[in-house]
PDB file of C-alpha atoms in Angstrom:
ATOM      1  CA  TYR X   1     105.027 105.341  61.184  1.00  0.00           C
ATOM      2  CA  THR X   2     105.167 106.932  64.427  1.00  0.00           C
ATOM      3  CA  SER X   3     102.561 108.688  66.634  1.00  0.00           C
ATOM      4  CA  HIS X   4     102.856 111.153  69.633  1.00  0.00           C
ATOM      5  CA  CYS X   5     101.382 110.078  72.517  1.00  0.00           C
ATOM      6  CA  GLY X   6     101.751 113.363  75.160  1.00  0.00           C
ATOM      7  CA  LEU X   7     104.656 114.953  74.174  1.00  0.00           C
ATOM      8  CA  VAL X   8     106.530 111.443  73.490  1.00  0.00           C
ATOM      9  CA  LYS X   9     106.759 109.998  70.046  1.00  0.00           C
ATOM     10  CA  THR X  10     105.666 107.012  70.363  1.00  0.00           C
ATOM     11  CA  PRO X  11     106.285 103.618  67.723  1.00  0.00           C
ATOM     12  CA  ALA X  12     102.735 102.989  65.383  1.00  0.00           C
ATOM     13  CA  LYS X  13     103.575  99.367  65.900  1.00  0.00           C
ATOM     14  CA  TRP X  14     103.603  99.800  69.574  1.00  0.00           C
ATOM     15  CA  PHE X  15      99.706 100.823  69.530  1.00  0.00           C
ATOM     16  CA  ARG X  16      98.720  98.107  67.021  1.00  0.00           C
ATOM     17  CA  GLU X  17     100.461  95.425  68.856  1.00  0.00           C
ATOM     18  CA  HIS X  18      98.853  97.006  72.108  1.00  0.00           C
ATOM     19  CA  SER X  19      95.189  97.166  70.815  1.00  0.00           C
ATOM     20  CA  GLU X  20      95.387  93.584  69.032  1.00  0.00           C
ATOM     21  CA  ASN X  21      96.214  91.889  72.631  1.00  0.00           C
ATOM     22  CA  GLU X  22      93.670  93.972  74.722  1.00  0.00           C
ATOM     23  CA  ASP X  23      90.571  91.417  73.739  1.00  0.00           C
ATOM     24  CA  TYR X  24      93.007  88.971  74.451  1.00  0.00           C
ATOM     25  CA  VAL X  25      93.856  90.427  78.060  1.00  0.00           C
ATOM     26  CA  PHE X  26      89.811  91.040  78.867  1.00  0.00           C
ATOM     27  CA  SER X  27      89.178  87.248  78.107  1.00  0.00           C
ATOM     28  CA  LEU X  28      91.972  86.047  80.423  1.00  0.00           C
ATOM     29  CA  LEU X  29      90.621  88.655  83.345  1.00  0.00           C
ATOM     30  CA  LYS X  30      86.643  87.622  82.849  1.00  0.00           C
ATOM     31  CA  GLU X  31      88.115  83.998  83.709  1.00  0.00           C
ATOM     32  CA  MET X  32      90.451  84.935  86.583  1.00  0.00           C
ATOM     33  CA  THR X  33      89.593  83.044  90.158  1.00  0.00           C
ATOM     34  CA  CYS X  34      92.617  84.246  92.240  1.00  0.00           C
ATOM     35  CA  HIS X  35      92.572  87.465  94.357  1.00  0.00           C
ATOM     36  CA  ILE X  36      93.166  90.814  92.401  1.00  0.00           C
ATOM     37  CA  LEU X  37      94.620  93.680  93.572  1.00  0.00           C
ATOM     38  CA  ALA X  38      94.251  96.992  91.127  1.00  0.00           C
ATOM     39  CA  VAL X  39      95.985 100.068  91.124  1.00  0.00           C
ATOM     40  CA  THR X  40      95.738 102.536  88.948  1.00  0.00           C
ATOM     41  CA  GLY X  41      96.465 106.190  89.221  1.00  0.00           C
ATOM     42  CA  CYS X  42      94.646 109.160  88.718  1.00  0.00           C
ATOM     43  CA  ASN X  43      97.160 110.821  86.371  1.00  0.00           C
ATOM     44  CA  ASP X  44      97.797 108.024  84.232  1.00  0.00           C
ATOM     45  CA  ALA X  45      98.052 108.802  80.965  1.00  0.00           C
ATOM     46  CA  GLN X  46      97.745 105.285  79.563  1.00  0.00           C
ATOM     47  CA  VAL X  47      94.877 103.728  81.402  1.00  0.00           C
ATOM     48  CA  SER X  48      91.903 105.074  82.753  1.00  0.00           C
ATOM     49  CA  ASP X  49      91.526 105.088  86.180  1.00  0.00           C
ATOM     50  CA  GLU X  50      87.859 104.140  85.889  1.00  0.00           C
ATOM     51  CA  TYR X  51      88.827 100.490  85.289  1.00  0.00           C
ATOM     52  CA  CYS X  52      89.610 100.772  89.112  1.00  0.00           C
ATOM     53  CA  LEU X  53      86.011 101.824  89.692  1.00  0.00           C
ATOM     54  CA  GLU X  54      84.613  98.669  92.094  1.00  0.00           C
ATOM     55  CA  ASN X  55      81.584  97.760  89.688  1.00  0.00           C
ATOM     56  CA  LYS X  56      83.599  98.245  86.779  1.00  0.00           C
ATOM     57  CA  ALA X  57      86.466  96.154  88.389  1.00  0.00           C
ATOM     58  CA  LYS X  58      83.778  93.416  88.806  1.00  0.00           C
ATOM     59  CA  MET X  59      82.516  93.443  85.391  1.00  0.00           C
ATOM     60  CA  ILE X  60      85.655  92.623  83.955  1.00  0.00           C
ATOM     61  CA  ALA X  61      86.831  89.804  86.630  1.00  0.00           C
ATOM     62  CA  PRO X  62      83.055  88.789  87.325  1.00  0.00           C
ATOM     63  CA  LYS X  63      84.992  85.137  88.548  1.00  0.00           C
ATOM     64  CA  ALA X  64      87.810  86.668  90.858  1.00  0.00           C
ATOM     65  CA  ALA X  65      87.999  85.061  94.490  1.00  0.00           C
ATOM     66  CA  SER X  66      88.440  89.052  95.701  1.00  0.00           C
ATOM     67  CA  LEU X  67      88.615  91.916  94.397  1.00  0.00           C
ATOM     68  CA  GLU X  68      90.536  95.380  95.835  1.00  0.00           C
ATOM     69  CA  THR X  69      90.860  98.647  93.858  1.00  0.00           C
ATOM     70  CA  HIS X  70      93.006 101.555  94.360  1.00  0.00           C
ATOM     71  CA  ARG X  71      92.565 104.958  92.812  1.00  0.00           C
ATOM     72  CA  PRO X  72      95.671 106.942  94.043  1.00  0.00           C
ATOM     73  CA  LYS X  73      95.145 110.544  93.425  1.00  0.00           C
ATOM     74  CA  ASN X  74      98.523 111.970  92.272  1.00  0.00           C
ATOM     75  CA  LEU X  75     100.122 108.657  91.018  1.00  0.00           C
ATOM     76  CA  THR X  76     100.995 108.112  86.960  1.00  0.00           C
ATOM     77  CA  HIS X  77     101.293 104.684  85.339  1.00  0.00           C
ATOM     78  CA  VAL X  78     104.856 104.066  86.513  1.00  0.00           C
ATOM     79  CA  LEU X  79     103.909 104.696  89.935  1.00  0.00           C
ATOM     80  CA  ARG X  80     105.486 108.152  90.680  1.00  0.00           C
ATOM     81  CA  CYS X  81     103.565 110.880  92.223  1.00  0.00           C
ATOM     82  CA  MET X  82     102.635 114.111  90.475  1.00  0.00           C
ATOM     83  CA  ASP X  83     103.715 117.405  92.388  1.00  0.00           C
ATOM     84  CA  ASP X  84     102.532 120.478  91.345  1.00  0.00           C
ATOM     85  CA  GLY X  85     102.482 118.754  87.829  1.00  0.00           C
ATOM     86  CA  GLN X  86     106.128 117.143  87.578  1.00  0.00           C
ATOM     87  CA  PRO X  87     106.297 113.489  88.464  1.00  0.00           C
ATOM     88  CA  SER X  88     108.876 112.692  90.896  1.00  0.00           C
ATOM     89  CA  LYS X  89     109.790 109.341  92.592  1.00  0.00           C
ATOM     90  CA  LEU X  90     107.749 108.334  95.440  1.00  0.00           C
TER      91      LEU X  90
END
């Protein structure tokens, strides 16, 4: 089975595997005590940039030694800039 993510055909297995690991990843983040730099572009189609709001990031990783968040305006999940709606290399 396949599904479409935007205009890209994506195997359903990919969605199942990633959703199964989500709870595990969040449980690890809750126990992290190291310094964390969180960067999510506002044009990221796979991860909501709301995770990089300072209050939400502190709830996700409450034990972090320090937490710095950034939400670049035109950045995608592969760290490419979106100029005029089209991705380009930085």
